[in-house]
Amino acid sequence: MTLYDDTLTLLKELISNACVNDFTPGSGQEVRNADTLERFFGGLPAGRVSIQRLEPEPGRTSIIVTVPGTDEGAEPLTLLGHTDVVPVDESKWTKPAFDAVVADGKLYGRGAVDMLFITATMAAVTREVARRGGNKGTLYFVGVADEESRGTLGAKWLSENHSDAFSWKNCLSETGGSHIPGADGSDSVIVYVGEKGAAQRRLHVHGDAGHGSAPYAKDSAIVKIAEVARRIAGITPEVSHSDIWGGFVKAFRFDPVTQASLIDGGDPAPLGELAAFADAVSHLTISQTVLRAGQAINVLPSHAWLEMDIRTLPGQDDAYVDRLLTQALGDLAPEVEIEPLICEEATLSPTNHPLYQALSDTLRDFFPDADVVPMIAPGGSDLRFARRLGGVGYGFAVHARERTLGHAHGQLHSHDEYLYLEDLKLTVAGYEAVIERFLY
């Protein structure tokens, strides 16, 4: 069997293990995929690999595979592949979500794109390095639990409790490798170099309690929170002035007027399927997602609160977020309590780094006429923990030119999630090439 065949077989089993993480205690049970991966590495000659399993809670297992290098001074490389997947609404799927069905050159299944095809690739290439030997730098493969719930029992827990179990210095994870077709027929391919941060907030207001039959002269918490929501919705965040945002827009090769408008934060509609993605990565975003007030229909509630999913750009800290909210609230600000929830600053890795150069050179081997464009992700990944510990982290895969960034992003957490088998084959070859460049 070829390396691609091994990867596809492993990928199907990882999907069928259905390690669904719905954020509730005991879900995920990534132990099933850890068992599969441990079996996958079985039968190698003694001393070629070491395997460690770490489990903060029963069933929430991460597996660490180490292939020692021949040169202690050589740079290590760590492949971070998460093994959990998000839930499915089976009524909306036309194919069984966990049967790993292959049809029309595609593999259907929850996690096929996010991110089990990369995880399987990482494992297969790591096993091949162990068989081959001769790698100067040490290679680590980490099958990580609990990524979909912000890494609490996975990469976050590992970074805080077992930071020396593997190297965080040079890391690869999801996803990258999709394309931006230029208006002039040109091609650009994405490498993720960073991700937005989280600055979740809960806004509390208080009013007068009382009987629902007598609202006269009552200070309504519901009316007040509605006005808070209206004012927050009116915030127009500053557009990024970073080279990453400008480079992303320029990759589309629009006419100068359209390009300048987009870079300055104009209507992203010309970006088509990527309009929402572009809006998200061009500035801080505020999504009002949860509103609570009252219990009984005949009781005036004295307390109401609004929860917001706020995503920040690099350089925007918690103080910046709170100033923005306070300014928007205006004269209401003294009556609003701002409670921070999950707060994580945005992270970014440099493009003038040997690992980024290896990724860029590899992508140019596949697509000689393409520009390689660094990009930040609107959501989170396990790479932020590597960056916080002083390492670098990049999202890498290889997709055929027909697979646009909009297509790849649209597959994440979607119904009938599917991967083109062509892209699996390309990604396997891509990881082989990167490891050859970086470790040998």
Coordinates of C-alpha atoms in Angstrom, one line a residue:
M1 CA 0.0 0.0 0.0
T2 CA 1.1 3.6 -0.7
L3 CA 1.4 6.3 2.0
Y4 CA -1.7 7.8 0.6
D5 CA -3.6 4.5 0.9
D6 CA -2.4 4.2 4.5
T7 CA -3.6 7.7 5.2
L8 CA -7.0 7.2 3.7
T9 CA -7.6 3.9 5.6
L10 CA -6.6 5.7 8.9
L11 CA -8.8 8.7 8.1
K12 CA -11.8 6.5 7.6
E13 CA -11.3 4.9 10.9
L14 CA -10.8 8.2 12.7
I15 CA -14.1 9.4 11.2
S16 CA -16.0 6.2 12.1
N17 CA -14.8 6.5 15.8
A18 CA -17.2 9.5 16.1
C19 CA -15.4 11.4 18.8
V20 CA -18.1 14.0 19.0
N21 CA -17.3 16.9 21.4
D22 CA -20.6 18.7 22.3
F23 CA -18.9 20.7 25.1
T24 CA -20.6 18.6 27.8
P25 CA -18.7 16.6 30.5
G26 CA -17.7 13.2 29.2
S27 CA -18.3 13.9 25.5
G28 CA -15.6 13.6 22.9
Q29 CA -14.2 10.3 24.2
E30 CA -11.1 10.9 22.1
V31 CA -9.7 7.7 23.7
R32 CA -11.2 5.9 20.7
N33 CA -9.0 7.8 18.2
A34 CA -6.0 7.6 20.6
D35 CA -6.4 3.8 20.5
T36 CA -6.6 3.8 16.7
L37 CA -3.5 5.9 16.5
E38 CA -1.6 3.8 18.9
R39 CA -2.4 0.7 16.9
F40 CA -1.4 2.5 13.7
F41 CA 2.1 3.0 15.1
G42 CA 2.4 -0.6 16.3
G43 CA 5.0 -2.9 14.7
L44 CA 7.8 -0.4 14.2
P45 CA 11.3 -1.4 15.1
A46 CA 12.3 -1.0 18.7
G47 CA 13.6 2.5 19.5
R48 CA 12.2 4.2 16.4
V49 CA 9.3 5.8 18.3
S50 CA 8.1 6.5 21.8
I51 CA 4.4 6.8 22.6
Q52 CA 2.9 8.6 25.6
R53 CA -0.8 9.0 26.5
L54 CA -2.1 11.8 28.7
E55 CA -5.6 12.0 30.1
P56 CA -6.9 14.8 32.3
E57 CA -10.3 13.2 32.5
P58 CA -11.5 9.7 31.7
G59 CA -11.7 9.2 27.9
R60 CA -10.3 12.6 27.1
T61 CA -7.0 11.2 25.8
S62 CA -4.2 12.9 23.9
I63 CA -1.4 10.8 22.3
I64 CA 2.2 11.9 21.8
V65 CA 4.4 10.1 19.3
T66 CA 8.1 11.0 19.3
V67 CA 10.6 10.1 16.5
P68 CA 14.0 11.1 17.9
G69 CA 16.4 13.0 15.6
T70 CA 20.0 12.2 15.0
D71 CA 21.2 15.8 15.8
E72 CA 20.4 17.2 19.2
G73 CA 21.1 20.7 17.9
A74 CA 18.7 20.4 14.9
E75 CA 15.3 22.2 14.9
P76 CA 12.4 20.0 16.0
L77 CA 9.0 19.9 14.4
T78 CA 5.6 19.2 16.0
L79 CA 2.5 18.2 14.2
L80 CA -0.6 19.1 16.2
G81 CA -3.7 17.2 14.9
H82 CA -6.9 17.3 16.9
T83 CA -9.0 14.1 17.1
D84 CA -12.4 15.4 18.2
V85 CA -15.2 16.6 16.0
V86 CA -18.3 18.8 16.4
P87 CA -21.9 17.4 16.6
V88 CA -24.1 16.7 13.6
D89 CA -27.7 17.2 12.8
E90 CA -28.3 13.9 11.1
S91 CA -31.6 14.9 9.6
K92 CA -29.7 17.4 7.4
W93 CA -27.1 14.9 6.1
T94 CA -27.7 13.0 2.9
K95 CA -25.0 10.5 3.8
P96 CA -24.3 8.8 7.2
A97 CA -22.0 11.3 9.1
F98 CA -19.7 8.6 10.5
D99 CA -19.6 5.9 7.8
A100 CA -16.8 7.6 5.9
V101 CA -18.6 7.2 2.6
V102 CA -16.5 7.6 -0.6
A103 CA -18.5 8.9 -3.7
D104 CA -17.6 10.9 -6.8
G105 CA -14.0 11.4 -5.7
K106 CA -15.0 12.8 -2.3
L107 CA -14.9 11.4 1.3
Y108 CA -18.0 12.3 3.3
G109 CA -18.0 12.4 7.1
R110 CA -17.9 14.6 10.1
G111 CA -14.4 15.8 10.6
A112 CA -13.2 14.9 7.1
V113 CA -12.1 18.5 6.6
D114 CA -12.0 19.7 10.2
M115 CA -9.4 18.4 10.8
L116 CA -9.1 14.6 10.6
F117 CA -7.7 14.5 7.1
I118 CA -4.7 16.6 8.3
T119 CA -4.5 14.6 11.5
A120 CA -4.4 11.3 9.5
T121 CA -1.8 12.8 7.2
M122 CA 0.4 13.9 10.1
A123 CA 0.2 10.4 11.7
A124 CA 1.0 8.6 8.4
V125 CA 3.9 10.8 7.5
T126 CA 5.3 10.5 11.1
R127 CA 5.2 6.7 10.8
E128 CA 7.0 6.9 7.5
V129 CA 9.7 9.0 9.0
A130 CA 10.1 6.5 11.9
R131 CA 10.4 3.7 9.3
R132 CA 12.9 5.6 7.2
G133 CA 15.0 7.1 10.0
G134 CA 17.8 9.6 9.3
N135 CA 15.9 12.7 10.4
K136 CA 18.2 15.2 12.0
G137 CA 15.5 17.0 13.9
T138 CA 13.1 15.3 16.3
L139 CA 9.6 14.9 14.9
Y140 CA 6.6 14.9 17.2
F141 CA 3.0 13.9 16.3
V142 CA 0.4 14.9 18.9
G143 CA -3.2 13.6 18.5
V144 CA -4.9 16.2 20.6
A145 CA -8.2 16.0 22.4
D146 CA -10.8 18.7 23.0
E147 CA -9.8 21.3 20.4
E148 CA -13.4 22.0 19.5
S149 CA -14.1 23.2 23.0
R150 CA -11.1 25.6 23.1
G151 CA -8.6 23.0 24.2
T152 CA -9.6 23.0 27.8
L153 CA -8.8 19.2 28.2
G154 CA -6.4 19.2 25.2
A155 CA -3.7 21.6 24.1
K156 CA -4.5 24.1 26.8
W157 CA -4.2 21.4 29.5
L158 CA -1.0 20.0 27.9
S159 CA 0.6 23.5 27.7
E160 CA -0.1 24.1 31.4
N161 CA 0.5 20.7 32.9
H162 CA 2.9 18.9 30.5
S163 CA 4.6 21.6 28.5
D164 CA 7.8 19.5 28.3
A165 CA 6.1 16.4 26.9
F166 CA 6.9 17.6 23.3
S167 CA 8.4 20.7 21.7
W168 CA 6.2 23.7 21.1
K169 CA 9.0 25.5 19.2
N170 CA 7.9 24.8 15.6
C171 CA 4.3 23.6 15.1
L172 CA 1.9 22.9 12.3
S173 CA -1.8 22.4 12.5
E174 CA -5.0 23.3 10.6
T175 CA -5.6 24.3 8.0
G176 CA -4.3 26.4 5.0
G177 CA -3.5 25.5 1.4
S178 CA -6.7 26.7 -0.2
H179 CA -6.7 29.3 -3.0
I180 CA -7.8 32.8 -3.9
P181 CA -8.5 33.2 -7.6
G182 CA -7.5 36.6 -8.9
A183 CA -9.8 38.7 -11.1
D184 CA -7.0 38.5 -13.7
G185 CA -6.7 34.7 -13.6
S186 CA -3.9 34.6 -11.2
D187 CA -3.7 32.3 -8.2
S188 CA -2.7 32.8 -4.5
V189 CA -2.5 30.1 -1.9
I190 CA -3.1 30.6 1.9
V191 CA -0.9 29.8 4.9
Y192 CA -2.4 30.6 8.2
V193 CA 0.1 32.5 10.4
G194 CA -2.2 33.6 13.2
E195 CA -5.7 33.8 14.6
K196 CA -8.0 36.3 16.2
G197 CA -8.3 36.4 20.0
A198 CA -11.4 36.1 22.2
A199 CA -12.8 38.8 24.4
Q200 CA -16.2 37.5 25.4
R201 CA -18.3 39.8 27.5
R202 CA -21.5 39.7 29.5
L203 CA -23.2 43.0 30.0
H204 CA -25.5 43.3 33.1
V205 CA -28.2 45.9 33.7
H206 CA -30.7 46.2 36.6
G207 CA -34.2 47.7 36.9
D208 CA -37.2 47.7 39.2
A209 CA -39.0 44.5 40.1
G210 CA -42.8 44.4 40.3
H211 CA -46.0 42.9 39.2
G212 CA -46.5 42.7 35.5
S213 CA -50.0 44.3 35.8
A214 CA -48.6 47.6 37.1
P215 CA -45.6 48.7 35.0
Y216 CA -46.2 52.5 35.6
A217 CA -42.9 54.4 36.4
K218 CA -40.9 51.2 36.6
D219 CA -37.3 51.2 35.4
S220 CA -37.4 48.3 33.0
A221 CA -34.3 46.1 32.8
I222 CA -35.6 44.7 29.5
V223 CA -36.0 48.1 27.9
K224 CA -32.5 49.1 29.2
I225 CA -30.8 45.9 27.8
A226 CA -32.5 46.5 24.5
E227 CA -31.0 50.0 24.3
V228 CA -27.6 48.5 25.3
A229 CA -27.9 46.0 22.4
R230 CA -28.9 48.8 20.0
R231 CA -25.9 50.9 21.0
I232 CA -23.5 48.0 20.8
A233 CA -24.8 47.2 17.3
G234 CA -23.9 50.7 16.2
I235 CA -20.2 50.2 16.9
T236 CA -18.0 50.5 13.7
P237 CA -14.6 49.0 14.6
E238 CA -11.4 50.3 13.1
V239 CA -10.3 48.4 10.0
S240 CA -6.9 46.7 10.2
H241 CA -3.9 48.5 8.7
S242 CA -1.8 45.3 8.8
D243 CA 0.2 44.0 5.8
I244 CA -1.7 40.7 6.2
W245 CA -5.1 42.4 5.6
G246 CA -3.7 44.4 2.7
G247 CA -2.0 41.4 1.2
F248 CA -5.2 39.4 1.4
V249 CA -7.2 42.0 -0.5
K250 CA -4.5 42.5 -3.1
A251 CA -4.5 38.8 -3.9
F252 CA -7.9 39.3 -5.6
R253 CA -6.4 41.6 -8.2
F254 CA -9.3 44.0 -8.4
D255 CA -9.1 47.3 -10.1
P256 CA -7.3 50.0 -8.0
V257 CA -10.5 51.8 -6.9
T258 CA -12.1 48.6 -5.7
Q259 CA -8.9 47.4 -4.0
A260 CA -8.4 50.7 -2.2
S261 CA -12.1 50.7 -1.0
L262 CA -11.8 47.2 0.3
I263 CA -8.5 47.8 2.2
D264 CA -10.1 50.9 3.8
G265 CA -13.1 48.8 5.0
G266 CA -15.6 49.3 2.2
D267 CA -18.4 47.0 1.4
P268 CA -16.9 43.5 1.1
A269 CA -19.6 42.3 -1.3
P270 CA -17.1 42.2 -4.3
L271 CA -15.4 39.4 -2.4
G272 CA -18.4 37.1 -3.1
E273 CA -18.3 33.9 -1.1
L274 CA -15.5 35.4 1.1
A275 CA -17.3 38.6 2.0
A276 CA -18.2 37.3 5.5
F277 CA -14.7 35.9 6.0
A278 CA -13.1 39.1 4.9
D279 CA -15.3 41.2 7.2
A280 CA -14.3 39.0 10.1
V281 CA -10.6 39.2 9.6
S282 CA -10.5 42.9 8.7
H283 CA -11.5 44.2 12.1
L284 CA -12.7 43.4 15.6
T285 CA -16.1 41.7 15.5
I286 CA -18.9 41.7 18.0
S287 CA -21.7 39.2 17.8
Q288 CA -24.6 39.5 20.3
T289 CA -25.5 35.9 20.9
V290 CA -27.3 35.4 24.2
L291 CA -30.0 37.5 25.9
R292 CA -31.5 36.7 29.3
A293 CA -34.2 38.4 31.4
G294 CA -37.1 37.3 33.5
Q295 CA -38.8 34.0 34.5
A296 CA -42.5 34.4 35.0
I297 CA -44.7 36.3 32.5
N298 CA -46.4 38.3 35.3
V299 CA -43.2 39.5 37.0
L300 CA -41.1 42.5 36.0
P301 CA -37.5 41.3 36.0
S302 CA -35.0 43.4 37.9
H303 CA -31.9 41.9 36.0
A304 CA -31.1 41.4 32.4
W305 CA -27.9 40.5 30.6
L306 CA -26.5 40.2 27.2
E307 CA -23.6 38.0 26.1
M308 CA -21.3 38.8 23.2
D309 CA -18.8 36.8 21.3
I310 CA -16.1 39.3 20.6
R311 CA -13.0 38.4 18.4
T312 CA -10.0 40.7 18.5
L313 CA -7.1 41.3 16.1
P314 CA -3.4 41.2 17.1
G315 CA -2.6 44.2 19.3
Q316 CA -6.2 44.6 20.6
D317 CA -6.2 43.8 24.3
D318 CA -9.0 43.7 26.9
A319 CA -8.6 47.3 27.9
Y320 CA -9.1 48.3 24.2
V321 CA -12.3 46.2 24.1
D322 CA -13.8 47.7 27.3
R323 CA -13.0 51.2 26.1
L324 CA -14.8 50.6 22.8
L325 CA -17.9 49.2 24.7
T326 CA -17.9 52.0 27.2
Q327 CA -17.7 54.7 24.5
A328 CA -20.6 53.1 22.6
L329 CA -22.8 52.9 25.8
G330 CA -22.3 56.6 26.4
D331 CA -24.5 58.0 29.2
L332 CA -25.7 54.4 29.9
A333 CA -22.2 53.2 30.7
P334 CA -22.6 53.9 34.5
E335 CA -25.6 51.6 34.6
V336 CA -23.9 48.7 32.8
E337 CA -21.7 46.2 34.4
I338 CA -19.1 44.7 32.0
E339 CA -18.2 41.2 33.0
P340 CA -15.3 39.5 31.1
L341 CA -15.8 35.8 30.2
I342 CA -13.2 33.9 28.0
C343 CA -10.4 36.3 27.2
E344 CA -7.5 35.3 25.0
E345 CA -5.3 37.7 23.0
A346 CA -4.8 37.2 19.3
T347 CA -1.6 35.4 18.3
L348 CA 0.6 35.8 15.3
S349 CA 3.7 34.0 13.9
P350 CA 6.3 35.7 11.7
T351 CA 6.7 35.1 8.0
N352 CA 10.5 35.6 8.1
H353 CA 11.0 32.2 9.7
P354 CA 12.6 28.9 8.4
L355 CA 9.4 26.9 8.9
Y356 CA 7.2 29.4 7.1
Q357 CA 9.8 29.5 4.3
A358 CA 9.6 25.6 4.1
L359 CA 5.9 25.9 3.7
S360 CA 6.1 28.6 1.2
D361 CA 8.7 26.8 -0.9
T362 CA 6.6 23.6 -0.8
L363 CA 3.4 25.3 -2.0
R364 CA 5.4 26.9 -4.9
D365 CA 6.6 23.5 -5.9
F366 CA 2.9 22.5 -6.3
F367 CA 1.7 25.8 -7.7
P368 CA 4.7 27.5 -9.4
D369 CA 2.8 30.6 -10.6
A370 CA 0.9 31.2 -7.3
D371 CA 1.7 33.8 -4.7
V372 CA 1.8 32.5 -1.1
V373 CA -0.4 34.7 1.1
P374 CA -0.1 34.8 4.9
M375 CA -3.5 35.0 6.6
I376 CA -5.1 35.0 10.1
A377 CA -8.0 32.8 11.0
P378 CA -11.2 34.3 12.3
G379 CA -11.6 31.3 14.7
G380 CA -9.2 29.5 17.1
S381 CA -6.9 26.6 16.8
D382 CA -4.4 24.7 19.1
L383 CA -1.6 26.8 17.5
R384 CA -2.2 29.7 19.9
F385 CA -0.8 27.7 22.8
A386 CA 2.4 27.1 20.9
R387 CA 2.7 30.8 20.2
R388 CA 2.0 31.7 23.9
L389 CA 4.9 29.4 24.9
G390 CA 7.3 31.2 22.6
G391 CA 7.0 29.0 19.5
V392 CA 5.7 29.5 16.1
G393 CA 2.6 27.9 14.6
Y394 CA 1.3 27.7 11.0
G395 CA -1.8 26.2 9.5
F396 CA -0.9 24.0 6.5
A397 CA -2.5 21.7 4.0
V398 CA -2.5 21.5 0.2
H399 CA -5.7 21.8 -1.9
A400 CA -6.1 21.6 -5.6
R401 CA -6.3 25.0 -7.3
E402 CA -10.0 24.6 -7.8
R403 CA -10.6 24.6 -4.1
T404 CA -11.0 28.2 -3.1
L405 CA -10.6 29.6 0.4
G406 CA -14.4 30.1 0.4
H407 CA -15.0 26.5 -0.4
A408 CA -12.6 25.2 2.3
H409 CA -14.0 27.6 4.9
G410 CA -17.5 26.6 4.0
Q411 CA -16.9 23.0 4.8
L412 CA -16.1 23.7 8.4
H413 CA -18.9 22.3 10.7
S414 CA -21.2 22.0 7.7
H415 CA -23.8 19.5 6.8
D416 CA -22.5 16.8 4.4
E417 CA -18.9 17.8 5.2
Y418 CA -16.7 16.3 2.5
L419 CA -13.1 16.2 1.4
Y420 CA -11.9 15.8 -2.2
L421 CA -9.6 12.7 -2.2
E422 CA -7.3 14.7 -4.6
D423 CA -6.7 17.1 -1.7
L424 CA -5.8 14.3 0.7
K425 CA -3.2 13.0 -1.8
L426 CA -1.8 16.6 -2.2
T427 CA -1.7 17.1 1.5
V428 CA 0.2 13.9 2.1
A429 CA 2.8 14.9 -0.5
G430 CA 2.9 18.4 0.9
Y431 CA 3.7 17.1 4.4
E432 CA 6.3 14.8 3.1
A433 CA 8.0 17.7 1.3
V434 CA 7.9 20.0 4.3
I435 CA 9.4 17.4 6.6
E436 CA 12.2 16.6 4.0
R437 CA 13.0 20.3 3.9
F438 CA 12.9 21.0 7.6
L439 CA 14.1 17.9 9.4
Y440 CA 16.6 16.3 7.0

